[in-house]
Coordinates of C-alpha atoms in Angstrom, one line a residue:
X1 CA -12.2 -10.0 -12.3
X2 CA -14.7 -9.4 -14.5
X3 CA -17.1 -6.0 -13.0
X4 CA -18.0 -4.9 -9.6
X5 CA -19.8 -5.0 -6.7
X6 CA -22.0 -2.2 -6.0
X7 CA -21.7 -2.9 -2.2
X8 CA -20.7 0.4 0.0
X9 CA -18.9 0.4 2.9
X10 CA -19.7 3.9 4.8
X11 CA -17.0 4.8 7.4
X12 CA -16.3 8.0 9.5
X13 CA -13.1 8.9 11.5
X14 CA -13.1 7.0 14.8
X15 CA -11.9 9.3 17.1
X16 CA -10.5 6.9 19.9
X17 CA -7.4 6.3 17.7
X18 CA -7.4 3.0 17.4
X19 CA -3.7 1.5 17.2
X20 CA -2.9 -0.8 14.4
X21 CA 0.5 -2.2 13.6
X22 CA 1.1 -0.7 10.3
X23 CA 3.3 0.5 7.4
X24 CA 6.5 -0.7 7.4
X25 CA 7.1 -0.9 11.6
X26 CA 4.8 -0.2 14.3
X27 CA 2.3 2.9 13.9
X28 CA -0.3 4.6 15.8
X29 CA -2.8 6.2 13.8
X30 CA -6.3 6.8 13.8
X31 CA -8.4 4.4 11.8
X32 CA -12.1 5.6 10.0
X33 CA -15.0 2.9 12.1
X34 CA -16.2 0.7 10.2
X35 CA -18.6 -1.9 9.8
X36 CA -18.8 -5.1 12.7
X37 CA -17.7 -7.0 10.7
X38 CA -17.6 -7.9 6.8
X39 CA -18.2 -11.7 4.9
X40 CA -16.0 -12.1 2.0
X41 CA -16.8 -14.1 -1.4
X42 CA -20.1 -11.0 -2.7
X43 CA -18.6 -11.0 -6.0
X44 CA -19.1 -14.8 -7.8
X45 CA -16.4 -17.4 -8.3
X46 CA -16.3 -18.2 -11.8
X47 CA -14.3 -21.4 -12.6
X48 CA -15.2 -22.7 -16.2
X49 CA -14.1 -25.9 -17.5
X50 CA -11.5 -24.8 -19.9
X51 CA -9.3 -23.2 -17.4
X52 CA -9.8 -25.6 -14.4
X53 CA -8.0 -28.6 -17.7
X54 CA -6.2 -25.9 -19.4
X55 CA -2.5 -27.0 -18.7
X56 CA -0.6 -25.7 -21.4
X57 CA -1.5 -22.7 -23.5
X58 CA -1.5 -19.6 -21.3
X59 CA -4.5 -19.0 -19.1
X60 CA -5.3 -15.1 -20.7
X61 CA -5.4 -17.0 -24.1
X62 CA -8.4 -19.2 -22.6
X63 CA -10.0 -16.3 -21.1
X64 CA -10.3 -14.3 -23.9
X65 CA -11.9 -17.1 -26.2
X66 CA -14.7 -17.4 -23.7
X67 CA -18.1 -15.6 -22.9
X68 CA -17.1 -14.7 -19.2
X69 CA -19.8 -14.2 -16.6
X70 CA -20.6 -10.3 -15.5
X71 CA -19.8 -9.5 -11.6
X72 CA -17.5 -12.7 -11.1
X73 CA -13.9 -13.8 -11.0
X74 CA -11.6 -16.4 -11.6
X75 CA -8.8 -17.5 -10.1
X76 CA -5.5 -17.4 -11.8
X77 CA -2.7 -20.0 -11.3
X78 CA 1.3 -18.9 -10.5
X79 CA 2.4 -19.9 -14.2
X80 CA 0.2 -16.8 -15.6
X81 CA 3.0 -15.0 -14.6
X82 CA 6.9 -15.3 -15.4
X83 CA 9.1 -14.2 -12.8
X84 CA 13.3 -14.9 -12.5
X85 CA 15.2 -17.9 -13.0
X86 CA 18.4 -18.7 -11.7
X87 CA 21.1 -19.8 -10.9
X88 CA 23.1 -16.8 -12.4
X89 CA 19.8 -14.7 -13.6
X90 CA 22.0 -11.1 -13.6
X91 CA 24.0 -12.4 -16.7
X92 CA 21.4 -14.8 -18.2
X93 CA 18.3 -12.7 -17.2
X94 CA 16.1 -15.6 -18.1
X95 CA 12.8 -16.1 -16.9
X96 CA 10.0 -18.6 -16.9
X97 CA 6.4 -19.6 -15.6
X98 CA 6.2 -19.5 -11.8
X99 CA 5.6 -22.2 -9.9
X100 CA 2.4 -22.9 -7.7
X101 CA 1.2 -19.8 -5.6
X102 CA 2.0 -19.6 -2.0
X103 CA -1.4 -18.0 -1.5
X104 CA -4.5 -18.9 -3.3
X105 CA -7.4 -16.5 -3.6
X106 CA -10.2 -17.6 -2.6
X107 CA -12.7 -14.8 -2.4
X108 CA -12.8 -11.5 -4.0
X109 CA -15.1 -8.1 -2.9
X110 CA -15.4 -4.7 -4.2
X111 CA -16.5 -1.6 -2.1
X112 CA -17.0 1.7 -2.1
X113 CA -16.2 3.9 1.1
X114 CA -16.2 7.6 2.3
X115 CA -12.4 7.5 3.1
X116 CA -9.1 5.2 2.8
X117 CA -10.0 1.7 4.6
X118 CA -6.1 0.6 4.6
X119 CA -6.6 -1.9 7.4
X120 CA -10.2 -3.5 6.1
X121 CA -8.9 -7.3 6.9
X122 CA -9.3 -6.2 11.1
X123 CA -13.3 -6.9 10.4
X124 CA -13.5 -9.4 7.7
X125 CA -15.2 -12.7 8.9
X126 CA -11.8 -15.4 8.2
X127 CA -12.0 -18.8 9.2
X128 CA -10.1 -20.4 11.4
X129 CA -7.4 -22.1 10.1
X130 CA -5.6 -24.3 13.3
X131 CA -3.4 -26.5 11.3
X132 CA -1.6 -23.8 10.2
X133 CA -0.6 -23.0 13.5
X134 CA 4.2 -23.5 13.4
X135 CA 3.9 -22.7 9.8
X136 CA 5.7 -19.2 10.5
X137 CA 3.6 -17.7 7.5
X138 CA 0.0 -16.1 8.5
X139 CA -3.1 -18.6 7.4
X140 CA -4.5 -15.4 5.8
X141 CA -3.7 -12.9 3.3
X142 CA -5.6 -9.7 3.3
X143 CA -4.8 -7.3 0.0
X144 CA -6.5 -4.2 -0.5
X145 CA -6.6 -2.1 -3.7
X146 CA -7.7 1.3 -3.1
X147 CA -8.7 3.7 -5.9
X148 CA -9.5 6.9 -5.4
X149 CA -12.8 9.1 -6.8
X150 CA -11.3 12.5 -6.1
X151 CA -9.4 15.1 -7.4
X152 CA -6.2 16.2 -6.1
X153 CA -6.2 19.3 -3.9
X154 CA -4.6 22.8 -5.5
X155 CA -4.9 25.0 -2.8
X156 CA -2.9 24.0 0.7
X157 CA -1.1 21.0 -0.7
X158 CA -2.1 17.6 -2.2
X159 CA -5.7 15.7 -0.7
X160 CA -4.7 12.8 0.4
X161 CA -8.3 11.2 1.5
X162 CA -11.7 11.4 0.4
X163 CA -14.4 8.6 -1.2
X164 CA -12.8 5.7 -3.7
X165 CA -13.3 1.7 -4.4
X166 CA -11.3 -0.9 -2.5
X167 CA -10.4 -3.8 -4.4
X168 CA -10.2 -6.5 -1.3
X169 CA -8.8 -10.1 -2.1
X170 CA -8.8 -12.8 0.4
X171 CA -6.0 -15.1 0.0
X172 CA -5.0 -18.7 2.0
X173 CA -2.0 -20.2 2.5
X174 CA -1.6 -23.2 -0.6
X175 CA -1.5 -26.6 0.3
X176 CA 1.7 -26.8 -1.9
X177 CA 3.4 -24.4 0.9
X178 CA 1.9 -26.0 3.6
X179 CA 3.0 -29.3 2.6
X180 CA 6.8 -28.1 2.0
X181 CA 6.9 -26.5 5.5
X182 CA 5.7 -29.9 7.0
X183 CA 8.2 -31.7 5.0
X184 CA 11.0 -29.2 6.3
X185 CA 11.7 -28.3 3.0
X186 CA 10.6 -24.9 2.0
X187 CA 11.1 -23.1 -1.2
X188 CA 13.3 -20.2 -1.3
X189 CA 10.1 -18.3 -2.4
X190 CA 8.7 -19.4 1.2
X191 CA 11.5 -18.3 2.9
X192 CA 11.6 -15.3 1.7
X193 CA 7.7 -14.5 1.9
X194 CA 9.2 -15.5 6.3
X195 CA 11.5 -12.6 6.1
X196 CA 9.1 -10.0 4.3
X197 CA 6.5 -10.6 7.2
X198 CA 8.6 -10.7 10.4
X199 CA 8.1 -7.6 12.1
X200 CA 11.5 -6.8 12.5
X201 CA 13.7 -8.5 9.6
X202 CA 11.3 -7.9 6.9
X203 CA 11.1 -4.0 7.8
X204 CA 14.0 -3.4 4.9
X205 CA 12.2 -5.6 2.3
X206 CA 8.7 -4.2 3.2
X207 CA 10.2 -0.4 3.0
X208 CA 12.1 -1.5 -0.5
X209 CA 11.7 -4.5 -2.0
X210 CA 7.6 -4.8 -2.5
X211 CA 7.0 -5.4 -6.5
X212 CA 4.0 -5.4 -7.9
X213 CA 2.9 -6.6 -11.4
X214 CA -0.2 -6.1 -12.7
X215 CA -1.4 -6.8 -16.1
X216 CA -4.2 -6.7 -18.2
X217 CA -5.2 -9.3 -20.8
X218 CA -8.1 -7.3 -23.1
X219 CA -7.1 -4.1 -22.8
X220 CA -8.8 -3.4 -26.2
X221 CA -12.7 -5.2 -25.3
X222 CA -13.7 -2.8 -22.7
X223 CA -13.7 0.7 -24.9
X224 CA -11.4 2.6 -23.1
X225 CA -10.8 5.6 -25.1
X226 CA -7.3 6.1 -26.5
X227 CA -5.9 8.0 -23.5
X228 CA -7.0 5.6 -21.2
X229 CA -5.7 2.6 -22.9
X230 CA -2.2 4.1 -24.0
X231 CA -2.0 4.4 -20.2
X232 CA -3.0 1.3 -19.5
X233 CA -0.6 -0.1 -22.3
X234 CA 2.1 2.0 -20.9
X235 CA 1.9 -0.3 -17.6
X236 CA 0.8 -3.2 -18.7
X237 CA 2.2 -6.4 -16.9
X238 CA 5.7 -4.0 -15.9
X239 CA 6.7 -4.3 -12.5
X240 CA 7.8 -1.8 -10.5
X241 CA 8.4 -1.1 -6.7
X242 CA 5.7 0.7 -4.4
X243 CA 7.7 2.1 -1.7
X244 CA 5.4 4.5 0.1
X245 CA 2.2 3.3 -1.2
X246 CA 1.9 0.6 1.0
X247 CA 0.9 -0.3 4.4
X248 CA 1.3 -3.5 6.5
X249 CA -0.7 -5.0 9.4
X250 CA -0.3 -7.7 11.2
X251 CA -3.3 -9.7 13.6
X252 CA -2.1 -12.1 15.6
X253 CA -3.6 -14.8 18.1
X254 CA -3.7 -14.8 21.7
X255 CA -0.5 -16.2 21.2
X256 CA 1.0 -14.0 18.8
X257 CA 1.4 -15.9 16.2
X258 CA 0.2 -14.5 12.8
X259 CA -3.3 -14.8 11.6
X260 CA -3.9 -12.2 8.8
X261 CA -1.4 -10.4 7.5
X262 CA -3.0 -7.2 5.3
X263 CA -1.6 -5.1 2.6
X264 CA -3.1 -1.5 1.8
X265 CA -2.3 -0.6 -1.5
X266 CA -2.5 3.1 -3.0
X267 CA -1.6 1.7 -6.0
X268 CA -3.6 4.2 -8.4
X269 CA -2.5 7.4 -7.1
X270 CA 0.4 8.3 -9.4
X271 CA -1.4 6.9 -12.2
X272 CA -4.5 8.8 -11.7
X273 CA -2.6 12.5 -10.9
X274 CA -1.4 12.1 -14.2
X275 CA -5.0 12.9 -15.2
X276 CA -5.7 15.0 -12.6
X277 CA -8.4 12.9 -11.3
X278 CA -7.1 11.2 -8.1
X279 CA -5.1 12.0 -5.1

């Protein structure tokens, strides 16, 4: 994404306690009120012609040899990112460009709030998505990046809320997967993706199993200074496992079957109290 929206969304505790199923089972906690609802797609979709032909050099090698657009984003395709190949991957450990996405994004939004929005997808404005219905994977993917813009407490323990950015992605389920479920002939990437949403089976993966990759194509063009962008170089496109900075929600239909499924990511918090500047 290239910059940031300067929307805010204020929020205050909501002391009815609103129930949300969340984390890795089923939670009660109280939620901060929010807004009615929220549109996705503020920040601008960016698509230039070199990436929507580029099929074979690697899509951060097209990015960085064109004058991107302030405030937008662009949408990056599965073979950005090399994930396992098998059969026998634990003696060969090769690896290659992933196949198609099983969600595309399709809108992105930036925010700033007063406290931790984990469950932001419960008021975003989705549309409806019937077709999708006997899929047995939601229509919607809700992920949520939240940063934090405070310092960690030093007296009576570590803060754990306060004012930061949410990152919010809106994702769809890709016509690829849709068309292999139809066929009856889903990837083991789709069945997989079954198992790490059912309430119940996925509990295990959810709790231990959640890798995240995250990399960073120009980590030199923005100016960090050298602490900074040792850090970031540190990280750069590693995986690792969040198991406790994560929570899960899940809105169904009438019917109960899946609509949205939501992820609330802390993912800056160990990075940022390294620095002492987040909790």
């Amino acid at each position: 994404m290239n910059g940031s929206s300067d929307a805010e969304v204020s929020s205050s505790v909501d002391e009815s306690s609103q129930s949300c199923n969340g984390t890795n089972g089923v939670v009660e906690t109280p939620l901060p009120a929010m807004p009615s609802s929220i549109k996705p797609g503020n920040l601008k979709l960016w698509l230039p012609p070199e990436m929507a032909s580029c099929s074979t050099a690697h899509p951060d090698e097209v990015m960085k040899k064109l004058t991107r657009e302030e405030h937008s984003w662009t949408p990056c395709p599965g073979r950005a990112f090399n994930v396992r190949s098998g059969p026998n991957y634990a003696s060969t450990g090769t690896k290659r460009p992933s196949e198609h996405s099983l969600y595309d994004v399709v809108a992105i939004d930036g925010y700033r709030s007063d406290q931790k929005l984990p469950h932001i997808g419960r008021v975003m404005l989705l549309p409806e998505d019937n077709e999708a219905a006997g899929l047995g994977l939601p229509p919607h993917l809700i992920i949520n990046f939240m940063v934090p813009n405070y310092a960690p407490g030093i007296i009576g323990g570590k803060k754990s809320d306060g004012p930061g950015w949410n990152l919010v992605m809106q994702c769809r389920l890709s016509d690829e997967a849709r068309e292999a479920i139809r066929k009856g002939e889903p990837s083991p990437a789709i069945e997989l993706a079954r198992r790490f949403m059912h309430p119940e089976e996925g509990r295990k993966l959810r709790k231990e199993r959640l890798k995240c990759i995250f990399g960073t194509a120009d980590v030199a063009e923005p100016g960090f200074n050298v602490l900074t962008r040792q850090l970031i170089q540190s990280y750069n496109f590693k995986p690792f496992l969040s198991k406790t900075a994560s929570s899960f929600y899940n809105v169904p239909e009438v019917r109960q079957t899946p609509r949205l499924a939501a992820c609330g990511c802390f993912w800056m918090r160990s990075l940022t109290e390294e620095f002492g500047c987040g909790g």
